[in-house]
XYZ file of C-alpha atoms in Angstrom:
477
model
C 22.549 -50.032 40.443
C 23.396 -46.314 40.440
C 21.432 -45.681 37.217
C 18.413 -47.458 38.669
C 18.589 -45.246 41.778
C 18.794 -42.084 39.653
C 15.816 -43.232 37.613
C 13.800 -43.904 40.786
C 14.602 -40.435 42.194
C 13.643 -38.840 38.874
C 10.255 -40.532 38.920
C 9.637 -39.354 42.484
C 10.839 -35.752 42.103
C 9.646 -34.948 38.576
C 6.583 -32.655 38.382
C 3.307 -34.185 37.280
C 3.003 -34.465 33.508
C 0.784 -31.812 31.998
C -0.509 -34.199 29.385
C -1.513 -37.128 31.601
C -5.224 -37.715 31.958
C -7.242 -37.752 35.157
C -8.022 -40.987 37.023
C -10.153 -43.268 34.859
C -13.149 -42.665 37.119
C -14.075 -40.255 39.895
C -14.773 -43.414 41.890
C -10.982 -43.855 42.117
C -10.846 -40.841 44.438
C -11.304 -41.449 48.151
C -12.023 -39.112 51.098
C -8.900 -38.231 53.040
C -6.654 -38.646 49.996
C -3.767 -36.106 50.050
C -3.783 -33.544 47.246
C -1.293 -31.031 45.866
C -2.399 -27.684 44.410
C -0.165 -25.485 42.259
C -0.578 -21.712 42.102
C 1.333 -18.417 42.348
C 1.355 -16.565 45.666
C 3.912 -13.858 44.797
C 5.563 -12.887 41.516
C 5.471 -15.507 38.762
C 6.952 -18.539 40.547
C 4.633 -21.526 40.853
C 4.372 -22.917 44.395
C 2.366 -25.743 45.908
C 0.022 -26.043 48.859
C -1.373 -29.176 50.425
C -5.000 -30.211 50.681
C -7.072 -33.272 51.462
C -9.956 -34.661 49.450
C -13.367 -34.334 51.116
C -15.557 -36.113 48.591
C -17.187 -36.097 45.172
C -20.576 -34.552 44.396
C -21.974 -36.019 41.148
C -23.975 -33.556 39.069
C -25.988 -33.393 35.882
C -25.029 -32.302 32.394
C -25.718 -28.646 33.185
C -23.521 -28.210 36.252
C -21.119 -31.159 35.932
C -19.459 -33.083 38.748
C -17.699 -31.342 41.626
C -14.790 -32.608 43.686
C -14.567 -31.106 47.175
C -11.287 -30.575 49.011
C -10.006 -28.820 52.125
C -6.719 -26.913 52.189
C -4.291 -27.912 54.952
C -1.404 -25.562 54.124
C -0.739 -22.878 56.739
C -0.725 -20.061 54.147
C -4.190 -20.933 52.869
C -5.468 -21.548 56.405
C -4.548 -17.926 57.142
C -5.779 -16.294 53.938
C -8.520 -18.664 52.800
C -9.163 -19.729 49.219
C -8.622 -16.638 47.076
C -10.131 -15.211 43.927
C -7.455 -15.564 41.256
C -6.727 -19.186 42.224
C -9.334 -20.257 39.658
C -7.640 -22.817 37.424
C -4.962 -23.875 39.906
C -4.228 -27.518 38.967
C -4.891 -30.169 41.624
C -2.964 -33.474 41.690
C -3.696 -36.763 43.465
C -0.919 -39.352 43.526
C 0.939 -37.367 40.879
C -1.985 -37.289 38.454
C -3.924 -34.183 37.409
C -7.519 -34.527 38.583
C -8.857 -31.036 37.880
C -8.750 -27.329 38.639
C -9.619 -25.357 41.748
C -12.726 -23.530 40.587
C -15.011 -22.546 43.445
C -15.065 -21.298 47.007
C -17.574 -19.921 49.469
C -17.681 -16.511 51.097
C -17.463 -16.390 54.907
C -16.540 -20.081 55.014
C -15.040 -21.111 58.388
C -12.839 -23.672 56.643
C -10.775 -23.366 53.438
C -12.978 -25.775 51.491
C -12.934 -25.453 47.716
C -14.450 -27.109 44.662
C -12.519 -28.765 41.832
C -13.735 -29.102 38.239
C -12.742 -32.560 36.916
C -10.045 -32.383 34.230
C -12.041 -34.680 31.935
C -14.806 -32.061 31.732
C -12.241 -29.335 31.067
C -10.504 -31.290 28.313
C -13.855 -31.812 26.596
C -13.797 -28.076 25.823
C -10.863 -28.710 23.473
C -13.168 -30.710 21.191
C -14.976 -27.529 20.135
C -13.587 -26.091 16.871
C -11.959 -22.672 17.159
C -14.218 -20.468 15.046
C -13.884 -17.152 16.845
C -14.125 -14.313 14.359
C -15.625 -16.359 11.516
C -19.181 -15.642 12.603
C -18.449 -12.170 13.913
C -17.967 -13.206 17.534
C -15.014 -11.516 19.150
C -15.664 -10.599 22.746
C -17.468 -12.009 25.760
C -20.976 -11.531 24.346
C -20.471 -14.525 22.054
C -22.916 -15.536 19.332
C -25.675 -13.062 18.474
C -28.817 -14.259 20.262
C -31.207 -13.151 17.522
C -34.724 -11.809 18.194
C -35.934 -12.057 21.769
C -39.453 -12.178 23.148
C -39.838 -9.637 25.910
C -42.758 -8.616 28.093
C -43.076 -5.370 30.028
C -46.259 -6.617 31.656
C -47.176 -10.092 32.957
C -50.230 -10.763 35.101
C -53.122 -13.189 35.579
C -56.636 -11.841 35.231
C -57.860 -10.410 38.506
C -54.369 -9.681 39.834
C -52.630 -6.375 40.149
C -50.381 -5.721 37.122
C -46.693 -5.938 37.881
C -43.773 -5.064 35.669
C -41.091 -7.620 34.956
C -37.811 -6.194 36.215
C -34.725 -6.795 34.037
C -32.047 -9.047 35.496
C -28.371 -9.405 34.683
C -28.025 -11.535 31.553
C -24.968 -13.489 32.713
C -24.080 -14.667 36.179
C -22.023 -17.682 37.082
C -21.423 -19.669 40.262
C -17.960 -20.519 41.517
C -14.944 -18.471 42.431
C -15.291 -14.915 41.125
C -12.435 -13.684 38.953
C -10.665 -10.557 40.205
C -10.703 -7.806 37.568
C -7.474 -5.876 38.100
C -8.071 -2.220 37.202
C -5.133 0.190 36.831
C -5.167 3.860 35.905
C -8.726 4.491 37.085
C -9.628 7.742 38.787
C -11.344 7.061 42.150
C -14.490 8.617 40.723
C -14.528 6.001 37.949
C -14.210 2.880 40.107
C -17.850 2.883 41.260
C -18.962 2.889 37.627
C -16.620 -0.009 36.810
C -17.903 -2.021 39.789
C -21.527 -1.435 38.805
C -20.862 -2.492 35.208
C -18.872 -5.650 35.926
C -20.382 -7.021 39.151
C -23.440 -8.490 37.318
C -20.981 -10.241 34.972
C -19.306 -12.108 37.824
C -16.138 -10.009 38.124
C -14.785 -8.481 41.340
C -13.007 -5.167 40.737
C -9.681 -4.972 42.602
C -6.692 -2.597 42.367
C -4.237 -3.397 39.596
C -1.010 -1.959 38.260
C 0.940 -1.263 35.106
C 3.208 -4.122 34.063
C 6.887 -3.558 33.502
C 7.905 -6.204 30.958
C 10.691 -8.304 32.521
C 13.754 -9.331 30.554
C 12.666 -12.950 30.841
C 9.080 -14.164 31.125
C 8.676 -17.761 32.318
C 6.681 -19.967 29.922
C 3.200 -21.079 30.873
C 3.161 -24.203 33.046
C 0.360 -25.644 35.182
C -0.079 -23.224 38.077
C 1.186 -20.115 36.241
C -0.684 -16.870 36.765
C -2.484 -15.635 33.645
C -4.701 -12.746 32.583
C -7.445 -12.131 30.036
C -7.434 -8.458 29.066
C -10.525 -6.448 28.165
C -8.857 -2.997 28.011
C -5.329 -1.598 28.019
C -3.622 1.738 27.516
C -4.317 4.728 29.762
C -6.756 2.441 31.570
C -6.036 -1.255 32.121
C -8.553 -3.996 32.952
C -7.622 -7.683 33.095
C -9.189 -10.737 34.736
C -6.589 -12.641 36.782
C -6.606 -16.448 37.004
C -4.430 -19.557 36.801
C -3.318 -21.984 34.068
C -4.503 -25.566 34.615
C -3.088 -27.587 31.727
C -0.604 -27.067 28.880
C 0.149 -29.341 25.943
C 1.919 -27.937 22.896
C 0.186 -24.654 22.074
C -3.116 -25.594 23.789
C -3.956 -24.332 27.277
C -6.850 -24.685 29.724
C -7.672 -22.026 32.321
C -9.945 -21.206 35.264
C -12.002 -24.423 35.624
C -15.135 -22.303 35.129
C -16.336 -19.852 32.461
C -15.245 -16.257 31.963
C -18.615 -15.214 30.506
C -19.651 -18.637 29.091
C -19.841 -17.172 25.602
C -18.700 -20.102 23.473
C -16.432 -19.136 20.560
C -14.427 -15.999 21.376
C -11.172 -14.229 20.512
C -9.622 -12.526 23.541
C -5.994 -11.686 24.361
C -4.300 -14.126 26.742
C -1.414 -12.665 28.754
C 1.036 -13.569 31.446
C 0.500 -12.105 34.922
C 2.447 -11.261 38.048
C 0.943 -11.575 41.513
C 1.794 -8.911 44.074
C 0.204 -10.662 47.042
C -2.786 -12.641 48.262
C -4.974 -10.332 50.321
C -6.908 -12.126 53.052
C -10.529 -11.180 53.699
C -13.258 -12.407 56.040
C -15.603 -12.312 53.051
C -13.511 -13.671 50.149
C -9.744 -13.326 49.752
C -8.293 -12.310 46.406
C -5.024 -12.017 44.540
C -3.622 -8.595 43.702
C -1.806 -8.740 40.393
C -1.298 -7.241 36.978
C -1.270 -8.411 33.385
C 2.052 -8.886 31.597
C 2.712 -9.459 27.904
C 0.293 -11.078 25.464
C 1.225 -14.699 24.685
C -1.837 -16.124 22.939
C -5.557 -16.103 22.245
C -8.517 -17.328 24.285
C -10.698 -19.227 21.806
C -13.288 -21.045 23.936
C -15.321 -19.835 26.904
C -17.373 -22.767 28.188
C -18.944 -23.946 31.438
C -16.093 -26.179 32.554
C -13.105 -24.154 31.355
C -11.625 -21.420 29.236
C -9.360 -22.717 26.450
C -6.840 -20.988 24.242
C -3.795 -21.226 22.025
C -0.320 -19.884 22.642
C 1.044 -17.715 19.835
C -0.259 -14.522 18.213
C -2.705 -12.434 20.222
C -5.786 -10.827 18.647
C -5.751 -7.115 17.920
C -7.936 -4.892 20.080
C -10.006 -1.967 18.855
C -8.296 1.469 19.110
C -10.141 4.069 21.169
C -9.014 7.707 21.364
C -10.435 10.325 23.729
C -9.614 14.049 23.572
C -10.734 16.377 26.350
C -10.671 20.121 25.555
C -11.079 22.482 28.514
C -12.029 26.050 27.583
C -8.830 28.029 27.111
C -6.663 25.090 28.165
C -4.419 22.531 26.508
C -6.238 19.507 25.050
C -5.567 16.253 26.904
C -5.342 13.114 24.753
C -5.854 9.551 25.944
C -5.325 6.276 24.095
C -6.942 2.897 24.813
C -7.422 -0.502 23.218
C -10.453 -2.595 24.109
C -12.297 -5.744 23.115
C -14.765 -5.329 20.266
C -17.861 -6.673 21.958
C -21.406 -5.435 21.510
C -22.222 -5.631 25.234
C -18.922 -4.589 26.801
C -17.721 -1.973 24.293
C -20.288 0.722 25.221
C -19.441 0.211 28.900
C -15.712 0.401 28.201
C -16.109 3.545 26.068
C -18.243 5.171 28.736
C -15.657 4.321 31.403
C -12.761 5.617 29.272
C -14.519 8.946 28.593
C -15.473 9.532 32.220
C -11.982 8.620 33.403
C -10.396 10.943 30.821
C -12.595 13.894 31.829
C -11.869 13.356 35.522
C -8.128 13.069 34.861
C -8.253 16.313 32.845
C -9.610 18.423 35.654
C -12.760 16.806 36.864
C -16.253 18.141 37.057
C -17.995 20.989 38.824
C -21.605 22.102 39.356
C -23.343 23.860 36.461
C -21.138 22.835 33.538
C -21.742 22.476 29.822
C -20.343 19.739 27.606
C -20.026 19.471 23.831
C -19.181 16.029 22.478
C -18.451 14.370 19.150
C -18.372 10.614 18.498
C -16.568 9.368 15.366
C -16.959 5.669 14.471
C -14.845 4.357 11.591
C -15.986 1.313 9.645
C -14.914 -0.048 6.239
C -13.227 3.191 5.187
C -16.127 5.444 6.210
C -16.630 7.523 9.344
C -19.902 8.274 11.089
C -19.900 11.444 13.200
C -22.511 12.206 15.835
C -22.461 15.110 18.252
C -24.528 17.083 20.704
C -24.318 19.460 23.645
C -25.422 18.979 27.245
C -25.904 21.633 29.915
C -27.012 21.190 33.495
C -25.989 20.734 37.089
C -24.406 17.324 36.359
C -23.828 17.022 32.594
C -21.313 14.188 32.922
C -23.985 11.926 34.379
C -26.188 12.591 31.356
C -23.216 12.277 28.997
C -22.636 8.699 30.182
C -25.825 7.409 28.604
C -26.145 9.873 25.710
C -22.704 9.443 24.164
C -22.743 5.635 23.898
C -26.359 5.386 22.681
C -25.427 5.691 18.962
C -22.616 3.164 19.430
C -24.929 0.740 21.213
C -27.448 1.131 18.387
C -24.816 0.252 15.754
C -23.438 -2.715 17.685
C -26.911 -4.218 18.097
C -27.730 -3.980 14.392
C -30.107 -6.940 13.766
C -29.199 -7.319 10.081
C -25.427 -7.835 10.146
C -22.565 -7.802 12.618
C -21.166 -4.268 12.931
C -17.489 -4.231 13.796
C -15.960 -0.739 14.193
C -12.372 -0.236 13.064
C -11.819 2.520 15.625
C -13.668 4.992 17.822
C -12.607 8.591 18.504
C -14.338 10.918 20.956
C -13.859 14.626 21.614
C -15.307 16.229 24.722
C -15.241 19.986 25.324
C -15.923 20.985 28.917
C -17.186 24.552 29.392
C -17.823 26.368 32.669
C -21.316 27.522 33.430
C -24.723 26.248 32.454
C -24.918 27.448 28.846
C -28.597 26.846 28.411
C -31.435 28.958 27.016
C -35.192 28.720 26.486
C -36.700 29.581 23.084
C -39.352 32.228 23.677
C -40.192 33.330 20.107
C -39.203 32.658 16.469
C -40.082 34.742 13.377
C -39.045 34.381 9.709
C -37.103 37.421 8.492
C -38.628 36.955 4.986
C -42.125 35.603 4.288
C -40.913 33.109 1.673
C -37.808 31.283 0.537
C -37.090 29.149 -2.508
C -35.888 25.507 -2.334
C -32.106 25.428 -2.035
C -32.062 28.831 -0.371
C -31.501 29.905 3.204
C -34.279 30.813 5.636
C -33.292 33.509 8.107
C -35.048 33.183 11.430
C -35.022 35.706 14.269
C -35.290 33.909 17.587
C -35.688 35.308 21.065
C -33.788 33.371 23.747
C -33.905 33.608 27.508
C -30.585 32.606 29.023
C -30.383 30.379 32.103
C -30.688 32.799 35.026
C -30.007 35.667 32.594
C -31.733 38.167 30.359
C -33.324 37.845 26.961
C -31.624 38.393 23.624
C -32.519 38.135 19.943
C -30.272 36.372 17.452
C -30.623 35.456 13.775
C -30.182 31.896 12.558
C -29.630 30.668 9.006
C -31.516 27.477 8.169
C -30.721 25.784 4.805
C -33.784 24.725 2.809
C -33.414 21.385 0.930
C -33.314 21.561 -2.881
C -36.070 18.963 -3.242
C -38.489 20.542 -0.780
C -41.912 20.782 -2.470
C -43.520 24.175 -2.887
C -46.150 25.019 -0.358
C -46.887 26.595 2.980
C -45.178 25.144 6.042
C -46.340 25.879 9.616
């Protein structure tokens, strides 16, 4: 009798099995049915909050079905459904039915959407091929040639240009992108870059690795990192399902990129910050525990174990007469995100090294290593706001390489040196004269040039211009 009682209590008190399937049909769910949602409110301890099922909205193959529920727990009634709860597992009668995946800004009630677990588990059927075809980061498979039009109009109508639109947006609950180590002057750039990708930039922090990190269970906080080092960026979400080394997250896509290889990490939640618009979790990434391998409409999937290596990025800022400041980063190797991440790292490094002032000059060098060879590109910029021009100029060669149409270009590392000089060191060329009337191929042409300095006088200097060995004889204008 006693053993039977113990067995009965065990069945009642045991947590829902992570491996059990959802109800055989969404028709088994009924409005008013009590639900239990698992998530992390503070730290790394999984807690539960209560909800009630509102109904089921059948959808097509593109958007899938959506289960609607309303939170009834006092904590969620106060804060609302929060960004970062994406992936929180939802149970009905002790069975996993799906993941909290969507919410609505300015909603007067804490109503949220649930992605059915059957749709999420279908993601596991895709083979993990990240890296085999050159796909690493959120951009996913190379799209190939695209047909684009700068002009589109019917005859007799006024011509109108087609404005570019963000290439990837997704409905549902936006993921909070925890950013730590960013100078206040950098945050606006980060928001502009990541808002069209469906990420909400929020304050982050630097993780202190605890002596003991709890294993992933349904409801655990998790993070997908895109950059770490002297600047940290990680999307915060929740684990839905764990079986062996396989995990399902979010209940919606990260970028919906298909086969990927991204670092999967633990996370700690500092608090849930309530907002009249959309509440969000404040948290930070912990240690890497696996690899995200699939980024699909219904879920993000991964494997626990080794984490993928990120690309090293080094930035050196040299102020005139000062001590060089060196910064180290690691970031995802992705043709769309990498230029943005490099641009952000450079701007943040310059601002942390002393900032910017009117009428500055900047010399920069970009070194990209690939297959044992290094490409170096450099230039100088002078003006009232050279850092603004540097943002687009410096990453242009990198963007060109990453979008190579013939083969996937994967840099081994990137190193950047930026020298910041006071004053607008700019001049206008007023005259140029050859010092000698002729020069042989392979020789050096000496040219006297007259320069007019920015808001200064004129001066004459002599330049030495090497003449190629194979230059044909003749007269050159």
